[in-house]
Amino acid sequence: MTGWRRILSAMAVLALASAVPAAPAAAGDRCAAPAKFTTAAGALPNAAAAVRQRQALRVLIVGTGSSINGGTSAQAASYPQRLEKDLAAAFPGVSVTVQTRGGRGLTGADMLPLVVEGLDDFRPDLLIWQTGTIDAVRGLDPDGFAQTIGEGVEKALKRRADVILMDMQFSRFSRAAVNYGPYRHGLDSIANTNAGVLAFQRYDLMRFWAASGQIDVERAPRAEWQAQADLLHACLARALAEVIRDGIRQASR
Amino acid sequence: MRGLIRTNRDIRVDFFRGFALYCIFVGHIPDHSFWVATIQVLGPSDSTETFIFLAGYSAAIAYGRSYDRFGWPYAATAVLLRVWTLYVVHIFMFVAFVAQVSWSAARFANPAYIDEINIGAFLEEPHLAVLDALSLRFQPAFMDILPLYIVVLLLFALMLPLLKRPVALLAVSGGLYLLIRLTRYNLSTAQGEWFFNPLAWQFLFMLGAAVAVMPEEVRALLRRAGPVLLPLAVAIAIAGLFISAVWRLSSVYNAIPEPLAALIYTAIDKSGLHPARLAHFLALAYLAGRIVPPDAPWLLAWWAQPFTLPGQHGLVVFTMGVFLSFLGRIVMQEWDATIATQAAIAVLGWTVCVVVSALQAWYDGIGRGGAGKGGTGPSSPLAAQPRPVSGSV
């Protein structure tokens, strides 16, 4: 690509990306978060190319219970479905498709075949892999976990899909009873050591929201469980959409 | 407090062990921000290395003396009694963990935490969980350092006679370490493998023991090698700072060549005591030994006493610290985790450890029939410490 064409296409993507607010303002200020949670630490070149060249963006989400059934009032309120809408709004004219696979209780190793299958069947431009919870809860070998995730990430990059690795949900009880540290470090290290791979730090983001009193699923009274989960997923989707938009913007620079 | 600290021994060891115990206490409370002032920021090795090494050092002095006076069966029995105490504490921690999880699990009925509820899965088969706990095969989060210490002490009871031949001790222990590094063998737990592989970590403990019983010729040799060892240790310590920065600061990570950064980030395992961790710890220990003279006045300064005194009563402080960090986690779970609360947890928790070690020192002092300072010290250079009493690990 010549310099001029590169600049032109970058400007086109920038124009697309900044034309529309990242997410509907319905969730209000409750979603507010420090910039480090809503900006990308690196570029998402495959997603950017898909948006630029095909006006299409295919996102595969593989995850555990919190991605498949996160306690929201309806499927449509969960973060994968909301992300599809938010991304469509962020990239007008681009056809955004989000597909979700996985299920409750799955370890990283359980999900690896689902990732491979999804990559082959769905051919995504971006893989969002939400993982680590079950491995940490069960105390499985952290090095083996990181190896498994690394393997999946390598396969995704080979098939021209960028990757966002999403870590655990924050809760005070699991912080006290589960040692998430080594698994989170494993995910961070894979994100840090591979171009086209980002870490989405859900644990720290949810911890921030809980500390600031914006969103607190764990301490909500039973009657508000669903409403809090809906809010959480809306805000997660919004933060994810902003990260993706920023990653695409960086790839187009 | 000053009067309770025994000074007829190398109190540098006590200070650093006390500080390591404090770091272990804080380090076992996730999201506690005081970790920035713990040993781990210095490089790949952390307070676990310091604690295990100094435990070996103290054990060689205490049990080596028992061995000299009363023979192997007696000294080994003394070690086994220590193991039994640790084992009972481990089971106590298991019971505390069961109480925490079964009591908190109700809240996790919230479908938002459909995955996390698995923390309580072991409660569905309590007969298996109890058997696994009794056989050290159930090691939930933060309950991994006690089993490590138990197995290392068992190995030490076997290797006691080798204290007379430090070279043979290091050969056997180092051989096992190499074998484990090469084969990657690890003991299994109910879920996977030991977080701290005791067959690898025993080497650090035995290194500490060997240093304690090091013959005078070797000490002289080390002194002569100073011009080589000192720059080497400084270089390794600086490399350690660099590794710590690569681990924790993305700006540093991005500033160095990718393959090197990736290697530093991923290759240094904790479970099998990676050689980089080992080398880094030994360099720090050497530098501490060179920089701090045995009778440095600051070791007894008002601010150092709360570490030096608990460091003289490692066993009771270690077990108390494990339990207090559990309570600290509960406070952060049930109450809040603001920085003020975190500071209160650290200060109050460590105060309890200091008080407990003061009580132990007072009790031991009465038992010896003298003041806490230990009275007439033995003349052997190896055993600058009175008879092993319950305070020494």
XYZ file of C-alpha atoms in Angstrom:
646
model
C 0.000 0.000 0.000
C 1.319 3.427 -0.844
C 1.627 6.117 1.753
C -1.260 8.122 0.332
C -3.617 5.203 0.251
C -2.668 4.291 3.777
C -3.405 7.797 4.988
C -6.678 7.904 3.109
C -7.886 4.601 4.463
C -6.817 5.591 7.946
C -8.823 8.760 7.642
C -11.812 6.794 6.394
C -11.699 4.467 9.385
C -11.172 7.383 11.740
C -14.160 9.153 10.286
C -16.242 6.017 10.676
C -15.054 5.459 14.195
C -15.631 8.954 15.461
C -18.904 9.597 13.695
C -21.046 7.952 16.353
C -20.657 7.768 20.133
C -19.187 4.439 21.223
C -22.300 3.225 22.971
C -25.769 4.416 23.736
C -25.761 6.754 26.694
C -28.650 4.843 28.245
C -26.437 3.309 30.911
C -25.409 6.807 31.898
C -22.488 7.630 34.112
C -22.656 4.318 35.931
C -20.357 2.967 33.202
C -17.698 5.634 33.670
C -14.218 4.114 33.993
C -10.590 5.241 33.892
C -9.116 5.494 30.417
C -6.910 2.423 30.844
C -10.015 0.225 30.711
C -11.439 1.842 27.593
C -8.308 2.226 25.479
C -6.354 -0.445 23.635
C -2.743 -1.170 24.589
C -2.077 -2.162 20.990
C -3.555 -2.339 17.535
C -6.131 -4.814 16.218
C -4.889 -5.129 12.613
C -7.169 -7.947 11.441
C -10.305 -6.295 12.767
C -9.202 -3.015 11.211
C -8.599 -4.671 7.840
C -12.011 -6.331 7.943
C -13.758 -3.041 8.696
C -11.745 -1.197 6.081
C -11.741 -3.691 3.251
C -14.895 -5.728 3.711
C -17.088 -3.373 5.726
C -17.716 -6.378 7.920
C -16.612 -7.362 11.409
C -17.045 -10.865 12.735
C -16.478 -11.315 16.452
C -16.326 -14.722 18.098
C -16.840 -14.804 21.860
C -15.821 -17.959 23.681
C -16.402 -18.018 27.399
C -17.833 -19.538 30.538
C -21.041 -18.911 32.434
C -20.567 -15.153 32.673
C -20.509 -14.883 28.862
C -23.264 -17.364 28.145
C -25.658 -16.730 30.998
C -24.504 -13.900 33.214
C -27.602 -13.585 35.371
C -29.152 -10.899 33.165
C -32.872 -10.453 32.687
C -32.691 -11.707 29.106
C -30.157 -13.043 26.606
C -30.383 -9.724 24.789
C -29.112 -7.960 27.893
C -25.897 -9.974 28.108
C -22.672 -8.346 27.020
C -22.170 -10.318 23.760
C -25.529 -9.225 22.355
C -25.031 -5.674 23.553
C -21.551 -5.603 22.087
C -22.983 -6.458 18.676
C -25.314 -3.462 18.891
C -22.628 -1.131 20.268
C -20.168 -2.086 17.542
C -22.803 -1.681 14.840
C -23.456 1.798 16.179
C -19.749 2.582 16.344
C -19.131 1.467 12.754
C -22.122 2.563 10.666
C -22.285 0.774 7.358
C -20.235 -2.112 8.664
C -22.016 -5.402 9.134
C -21.164 -6.595 12.631
C -21.786 -10.211 13.614
C -21.099 -11.564 17.085
C -21.233 -15.283 17.749
C -20.949 -16.804 21.219
C -19.743 -20.271 22.202
C -18.910 -21.963 25.466
C -20.767 -22.687 28.673
C -20.611 -22.728 32.410
C -17.834 -24.595 34.132
C -15.457 -24.748 31.153
C -11.705 -24.607 31.722
C -9.270 -23.099 29.245
C -8.499 -26.596 27.991
C -12.235 -27.361 27.599
C -12.634 -24.240 25.484
C -9.625 -24.751 23.221
C -11.514 -27.087 20.826
C -14.454 -24.657 20.823
C -12.061 -21.869 19.862
C -10.566 -23.914 17.031
C -13.981 -24.996 15.799
C -15.250 -21.424 15.950
C -12.225 -20.131 14.060
C -12.775 -22.666 11.283
C -16.566 -22.415 11.020
C -17.138 -18.743 11.673
C -13.854 -17.230 10.431
C -13.901 -14.305 12.892
C -11.740 -11.206 12.592
C -11.645 -10.901 16.352
C -11.761 -13.548 19.058
C -12.809 -12.491 22.548
C -11.773 -15.297 24.870
C -13.170 -14.994 28.370
C -11.354 -17.544 30.482
C -9.425 -18.357 33.640
C -12.260 -18.468 36.163
C -12.711 -22.225 36.295
C -8.987 -22.982 36.147
C -8.421 -20.677 39.128
C -11.457 -21.877 41.061
C -10.344 -25.465 40.675
C -6.691 -24.600 41.281
C -5.478 -26.199 38.037
C -1.849 -25.726 37.020
C -1.369 -22.026 36.082
C 1.540 -22.731 33.704
C -0.501 -25.358 31.871
C -3.374 -22.891 31.674
C -1.171 -20.211 30.116
C 0.190 -22.761 27.646
C -3.311 -23.775 26.562
C -4.421 -20.180 26.083
C -1.179 -19.426 24.231
C -1.920 -22.307 21.875
C -5.420 -21.022 21.127
C -4.128 -17.494 20.602
C -1.493 -18.719 18.169
C -4.166 -20.553 16.166
C -6.339 -17.448 16.084
C -3.492 -15.212 14.900
C -2.589 -17.746 12.198
C -6.173 -17.623 10.956
C -6.031 -13.836 10.865
C -8.129 -13.143 13.916
C -7.062 -10.649 16.568
C -7.618 -11.683 20.153
C -8.914 -10.005 23.283
C -8.338 -12.035 26.444
C -10.894 -11.290 29.145
C -10.072 -12.271 32.717
C -12.309 -13.123 35.668
C -15.200 -11.274 37.221
C -14.429 -9.431 40.419
C -16.143 -10.526 43.587
C -14.996 -10.085 47.151
C -15.690 -13.687 48.021
C -13.705 -15.151 45.154
C -10.886 -12.708 45.867
C -10.737 -14.103 49.403
C -11.076 -17.750 48.415
C -9.397 -18.065 45.004
C -5.877 -17.129 43.984
C -6.541 -15.435 40.643
C -3.066 -13.878 40.516
C -1.093 -16.483 38.538
C -3.891 -16.949 35.982
C -4.350 -13.237 35.433
C -0.601 -12.896 35.054
C -0.714 -15.703 32.472
C -3.372 -13.897 30.417
C -1.527 -10.574 30.695
C 1.732 -12.149 29.623
C 0.164 -13.637 26.490
C -1.423 -10.291 25.639
C 1.840 -8.468 26.254
C 3.958 -10.833 24.220
C 1.818 -11.053 21.077
C 0.999 -8.304 18.617
C -2.721 -8.273 17.870
C -3.616 -9.598 21.324
C -5.112 -7.353 24.003
C -5.998 -7.958 27.631
C -9.415 -6.797 28.772
C -9.071 -6.485 32.522
C -12.580 -7.245 33.630
C -11.494 -8.048 37.195
C -9.890 -4.649 37.761
C -12.702 -2.849 35.954
C -15.399 -4.523 38.055
C -13.321 -3.872 41.164
C -13.217 -0.201 40.222
C -16.987 -0.112 39.707
C -17.607 -1.899 43.004
C -15.269 0.426 44.919
C -16.832 3.545 43.399
C -20.329 2.201 44.055
C -21.305 2.404 40.384
C -22.029 -1.298 39.862
C -21.971 -3.916 42.594
C -23.608 -7.193 41.661
C -22.282 -9.009 44.713
C -23.762 -6.695 47.323
C -27.029 -5.935 45.556
C -30.144 -7.181 47.350
C -31.716 -10.228 45.745
C -34.492 -8.179 44.164
C -31.904 -6.146 42.247
C -29.670 -8.981 41.097
C -30.977 -8.960 37.540
C -30.988 -5.188 37.229
C -27.380 -5.017 38.452
C -26.330 -7.795 36.077
C -28.032 -5.967 33.193
C -26.162 -2.792 34.084
C -22.880 -4.673 34.442
C -23.231 -6.285 31.027
C -24.252 -3.020 29.365
C -21.181 -1.311 30.787
C -18.862 -4.225 29.939
C -20.102 -4.164 26.355
C -19.553 -0.436 26.182
C -16.010 -0.660 27.524
C -15.231 -3.546 25.155
C -16.611 -1.612 22.192
C -14.431 1.362 23.097
C -11.348 -0.833 23.375
C -12.093 -2.448 20.013
C -12.697 0.915 18.385
C -9.416 2.196 19.788
C -7.539 -0.909 18.655
C -8.911 -0.507 15.144
C -8.052 3.180 15.168
C -4.472 2.364 16.198
C -4.145 -0.218 13.410
C -5.179 2.386 10.897
C -2.637 4.971 11.949
C 10.770 -5.337 73.314
C 14.513 -4.846 73.222
C 15.027 -6.990 76.332
C 13.197 -9.901 74.726
C 15.490 -10.090 71.704
C 18.281 -12.622 72.114
C 21.533 -11.142 70.862
C 23.887 -14.104 71.257
C 23.250 -15.076 67.651
C 23.291 -13.625 64.149
C 20.381 -11.209 64.461
C 20.693 -10.282 60.793
C 19.036 -13.627 60.110
C 16.257 -12.763 62.563
C 15.596 -9.344 61.061
C 15.383 -10.610 57.487
C 13.302 -13.620 58.451
C 10.942 -11.354 60.378
C 10.620 -9.082 57.379
C 10.041 -12.062 55.066
C 7.306 -13.327 57.395
C 5.687 -9.897 57.285
C 5.864 -9.963 53.461
C 4.280 -13.432 53.385
C 1.477 -12.179 55.642
C 0.740 -9.197 53.388
C 1.351 -11.161 50.178
C -1.361 -13.665 51.075
C -4.029 -10.949 50.995
C -4.961 -10.344 47.329
C -5.358 -6.717 46.239
C -3.544 -5.533 49.378
C -1.530 -2.570 48.162
C 1.330 -2.892 50.659
C 2.925 -5.456 48.344
C 4.800 -2.533 46.764
C 7.029 -2.493 49.863
C 7.756 -6.228 49.946
C 10.711 -8.273 48.762
C 9.060 -9.197 45.458
C 9.605 -5.750 43.932
C 13.374 -6.350 44.016
C 13.264 -9.040 41.367
C 12.175 -12.556 40.474
C 12.669 -13.996 43.961
C 10.327 -13.027 46.794
C 9.687 -13.579 50.483
C 9.112 -17.310 49.961
C 12.766 -17.755 48.976
C 13.972 -15.669 51.920
C 11.788 -17.575 54.348
C 12.695 -21.070 53.117
C 16.434 -20.289 52.959
C 16.530 -18.786 56.457
C 14.346 -21.621 57.769
C 17.037 -24.006 56.527
C 19.740 -21.872 58.091
C 18.035 -21.824 61.490
C 17.075 -25.486 61.328
C 20.697 -26.481 60.718
C 21.787 -24.549 63.801
C 18.985 -25.731 66.076
C 18.758 -29.372 64.992
C 22.429 -29.699 64.139
C 23.098 -29.001 67.782
C 20.525 -31.573 68.906
C 22.102 -34.026 66.510
C 25.581 -33.406 67.952
C 24.431 -33.875 71.514
C 21.771 -36.556 71.306
C 22.091 -38.215 67.905
C 19.976 -38.635 64.804
C 16.837 -40.250 66.298
C 16.500 -37.438 68.830
C 17.081 -34.613 66.348
C 14.823 -36.242 63.760
C 12.097 -36.582 66.400
C 12.440 -32.880 67.186
C 11.983 -32.098 63.470
C 8.989 -34.430 63.263
C 7.355 -32.695 66.220
C 7.752 -29.445 64.317
C 6.220 -31.082 61.239
C 3.319 -32.286 63.351
C 2.633 -28.727 64.549
C 2.631 -27.462 60.967
C 0.374 -30.317 59.905
C -2.145 -29.517 62.628
C -2.092 -25.853 61.590
C -2.674 -26.929 57.983
C -5.749 -28.916 59.024
C -6.913 -25.960 61.113
C -6.592 -23.729 58.038
C -8.593 -26.280 56.056
C -11.394 -26.097 58.613
C -11.295 -22.284 58.505
C -11.467 -22.413 54.695
C -14.461 -24.787 54.804
C -16.207 -22.451 57.242
C -15.553 -19.422 55.024
C -16.710 -21.096 51.828
C -19.791 -22.816 53.196
C -20.837 -19.645 54.991
C -20.276 -17.380 51.963
C -21.582 -19.736 49.296
C -25.208 -18.759 49.850
C -24.485 -15.332 48.387
C -23.125 -17.003 45.289
C -26.555 -18.346 44.538
C -26.642 -15.208 42.368
C -26.624 -16.529 38.784
C -24.130 -13.809 37.867
C -21.557 -15.971 39.669
C -22.562 -19.267 38.126
C -18.908 -20.244 37.583
C -17.481 -18.992 40.841
C -19.921 -21.109 42.826
C -17.636 -24.025 42.008
C -15.398 -22.823 44.847
C -17.752 -24.791 47.050
C -17.798 -27.876 44.827
C -15.640 -29.851 47.257
C -18.465 -29.547 49.796
C -20.526 -31.888 47.645
C -18.139 -34.740 48.445
C -16.932 -33.906 51.941
C -15.561 -37.386 52.582
C -13.153 -36.984 49.668
C -12.285 -33.396 50.554
C -11.372 -34.343 54.121
C -9.233 -37.260 52.957
C -7.505 -35.012 50.433
C -6.895 -32.376 53.095
C -5.425 -34.951 55.461
C -3.097 -36.242 52.741
C -2.025 -32.696 51.702
C -3.658 -33.273 48.333
C -6.270 -30.553 48.843
C -4.483 -27.235 48.549
C -6.967 -24.445 47.951
C -5.777 -20.926 47.293
C -3.244 -19.492 49.751
C -2.873 -22.840 51.513
C 0.183 -23.914 49.549
C 3.125 -22.752 51.646
C 2.403 -24.916 54.720
C 2.459 -28.191 52.751
C 5.719 -27.056 51.125
C 7.311 -26.440 54.501
C 6.032 -29.773 55.847
C 7.567 -31.848 53.055
C 10.829 -29.891 53.099
C 11.194 -30.507 56.837
C 10.504 -34.226 56.342
C 13.322 -34.357 53.796
C 15.522 -32.445 56.223
C 14.889 -35.037 58.965
C 16.212 -37.654 56.525
C 19.240 -35.584 55.537
C 20.261 -34.552 59.071
C 23.428 -36.720 59.110
C 24.638 -34.903 56.003
C 24.972 -31.682 58.032
C 28.382 -33.073 58.960
C 29.284 -33.178 55.259
C 27.856 -29.999 53.710
C 29.307 -30.880 50.301
C 27.494 -34.211 50.267
C 24.325 -32.464 51.489
C 24.487 -30.013 48.593
C 25.317 -32.792 46.134
C 22.297 -34.886 47.135
C 19.945 -31.915 47.430
C 21.236 -30.172 44.290
C 21.084 -33.446 42.371
C 17.425 -33.833 43.301
C 16.785 -30.209 42.269
C 18.448 -30.750 38.876
C 16.545 -33.974 38.340
C 13.261 -32.198 39.095
C 14.164 -29.271 36.813
C 14.995 -31.650 33.983
C 12.067 -34.055 34.355
C 9.539 -31.396 35.434
C 8.186 -33.972 37.857
C 5.842 -32.600 40.506
C 3.670 -34.076 43.240
C -0.013 -34.147 42.417
C -2.908 -32.621 44.296
C -6.576 -33.477 44.025
C -6.826 -30.855 41.250
C -3.453 -30.647 39.637
C 0.056 -30.157 40.900
C 1.691 -28.536 43.914
C 1.991 -24.772 43.562
C 5.406 -24.983 45.260
C 7.131 -28.170 44.173
C 8.760 -29.266 47.458
C 11.259 -31.510 45.674
C 12.686 -28.446 43.936
C 12.353 -25.997 46.813
C 14.129 -28.297 49.269
C 17.379 -27.246 47.567
C 17.042 -23.684 48.847
C 16.342 -24.929 52.361
C 19.410 -27.204 52.264
C 21.490 -24.330 50.866
C 20.509 -22.319 53.920
C 21.428 -25.270 56.123
C 24.787 -25.682 54.367
C 25.612 -21.996 54.843
C 24.892 -22.335 58.555
C 27.323 -25.249 58.956
C 29.866 -23.986 56.438
C 33.440 -24.870 57.553
C 35.836 -22.004 58.239
C 37.986 -22.864 55.175
C 35.009 -22.325 52.887
C 34.187 -19.026 54.575
C 37.797 -17.945 54.023
C 37.554 -19.039 50.397
C 34.368 -16.997 49.959
C 36.073 -13.985 51.508
C 38.979 -14.342 49.079
C 36.544 -14.621 46.181
C 34.937 -11.343 47.259
C 36.377 -9.251 44.398
C 34.641 -11.602 41.952
C 31.483 -12.371 43.929
C 30.607 -8.803 44.874
C 30.370 -7.395 41.316
C 28.602 -10.579 40.232
C 26.024 -10.242 43.007
C 25.533 -6.546 42.217
C 25.025 -7.392 38.541
C 22.472 -10.086 39.367
C 20.647 -7.760 41.778
C 20.430 -5.070 39.087
C 19.245 -7.666 36.569
C 16.622 -8.649 39.158
C 15.345 -5.071 39.390
C 15.203 -5.004 35.624
C 13.193 -8.266 35.483
C 10.806 -6.905 38.110
C 10.334 -3.773 36.002
C 9.669 -5.845 32.872
C 7.078 -7.853 34.800
C 5.270 -4.862 36.219
C 5.735 -1.839 33.938
C 4.537 -2.063 30.367
C 6.712 0.930 29.391
C 9.846 -1.026 30.321
C 8.465 -4.135 28.669
C 7.913 -2.295 25.412
C 11.326 -0.619 25.529
C 13.345 -3.821 25.153
C 13.587 -6.276 22.253
C 10.522 -8.467 21.939
C 12.112 -11.949 22.234
C 14.009 -10.983 25.391
C 10.966 -9.342 26.946
C 8.799 -12.346 26.138
C 11.384 -14.692 27.599
C 11.611 -12.716 30.842
C 7.854 -12.532 31.046
C 7.055 -16.176 30.511
C 10.044 -18.383 31.311
C 10.630 -17.789 35.028
C 8.426 -20.262 36.881
C 7.809 -20.126 40.617
C 6.585 -23.677 41.105
C 9.902 -25.342 40.318
C 12.152 -22.594 41.745
C 13.512 -21.365 38.399
C 17.327 -20.884 38.457
C 16.835 -17.149 37.864
C 14.892 -16.920 41.115
C 17.501 -18.990 42.889
C 20.403 -16.911 41.575
C 18.612 -13.667 42.369
C 17.905 -14.723 45.923
C 21.484 -15.905 46.513
C 22.825 -12.612 45.159
C 20.549 -10.646 47.497
C 21.538 -12.833 50.445
C 25.228 -12.368 49.644
C 24.831 -8.598 49.349
C 22.855 -8.424 52.593
C 25.625 -10.397 54.281
C 28.277 -8.067 52.887
C 26.503 -4.780 53.489
C 25.050 -5.469 56.936
C 27.667 -6.328 59.570
C 26.545 -8.948 62.129
C 26.380 -6.344 64.886
C 24.859 -3.488 62.892
C 23.184 -1.252 65.490
C 20.113 -0.618 63.337
C 19.079 -4.275 63.658
C 17.982 -3.329 67.176
C 16.618 0.114 66.297
C 13.053 0.844 67.339
C 11.772 0.345 63.809
C 13.685 -2.895 63.253
C 12.667 -4.566 66.497
C 9.142 -5.413 65.266
C 10.846 -7.578 62.633
C 13.875 -8.861 64.527
C 11.840 -10.164 67.475
C 9.214 -12.057 65.408
C 12.081 -13.348 63.265
C 13.402 -15.171 66.330
C 10.128 -17.070 66.679
C 9.559 -18.138 63.110
C 7.232 -21.073 63.648
C 4.627 -19.355 65.776
C 4.753 -16.145 63.713
C 4.580 -18.035 60.432
C 1.505 -20.023 61.464
C -0.093 -16.976 63.073
C 0.618 -14.958 59.906
C -1.039 -17.579 57.706
C -4.153 -17.412 59.863
C -4.129 -13.609 60.128
C -3.871 -13.199 56.372
C -6.968 -15.415 56.186
C -8.720 -13.021 58.591
C -7.455 -10.100 56.510
C -9.030 -11.625 53.404
C -12.303 -12.051 55.309
C -12.246 -8.404 56.420
C -11.729 -7.285 52.820
C -14.510 -9.643 51.724
C -17.081 -8.667 54.324
C -16.244 -5.086 55.154
C -14.280 -2.960 52.728
C -10.950 -2.761 50.996
C -10.136 0.930 51.189
C -6.521 1.845 51.718
C -7.301 2.782 55.341
C -8.730 -0.678 55.993
C -5.760 -2.288 54.274
C -3.358 -0.312 56.451
C -5.316 -1.279 59.554
C -5.170 -4.961 58.547
C -1.404 -4.809 58.037
C -0.660 -2.867 61.229
C -3.045 -4.751 63.510
C -2.144 -8.135 62.044
C 1.564 -7.584 62.393
C 1.087 -6.179 65.901
C -0.543 -9.474 66.854
C 2.487 -11.310 65.437
C 4.870 -9.104 67.437
C 2.875 -9.595 70.638
C 2.740 -13.345 70.133
C 6.485 -13.519 69.544
C 7.068 -11.331 72.632
C 4.989 -13.742 74.703
C 6.950 -16.660 73.317
C 10.252 -14.908 74.069
C 9.153 -14.128 77.612
C 7.988 -17.720 78.115
C 11.212 -19.182 76.725
C 13.259 -16.776 78.827
C 11.585 -17.962 82.036
C 12.011 -21.577 80.918
C 15.740 -21.061 80.462
C 15.932 -19.606 83.946
C 17.426 -16.354 82.787
C 16.772 -13.144 80.965
C 15.658 -13.216 77.367
C 19.158 -12.573 76.134
C 20.095 -16.207 76.475
C 22.820 -15.952 79.094
C 25.910 -17.993 78.436
C 26.088 -18.720 74.748
C 27.718 -21.890 73.460
C 31.192 -21.466 72.078
C 30.759 -23.392 68.839
C 30.823 -21.050 65.861
C 28.113 -23.150 64.253
C 25.679 -22.885 67.085
C 25.556 -19.332 68.246
C 22.229 -20.130 69.785
C 20.963 -21.882 72.885
C 19.217 -25.241 72.815
C 16.443 -25.447 70.306
C 13.408 -24.079 71.960
C 9.982 -23.839 70.473
C 10.749 -20.366 69.162
C 13.273 -21.314 66.545
C 12.123 -22.857 63.322
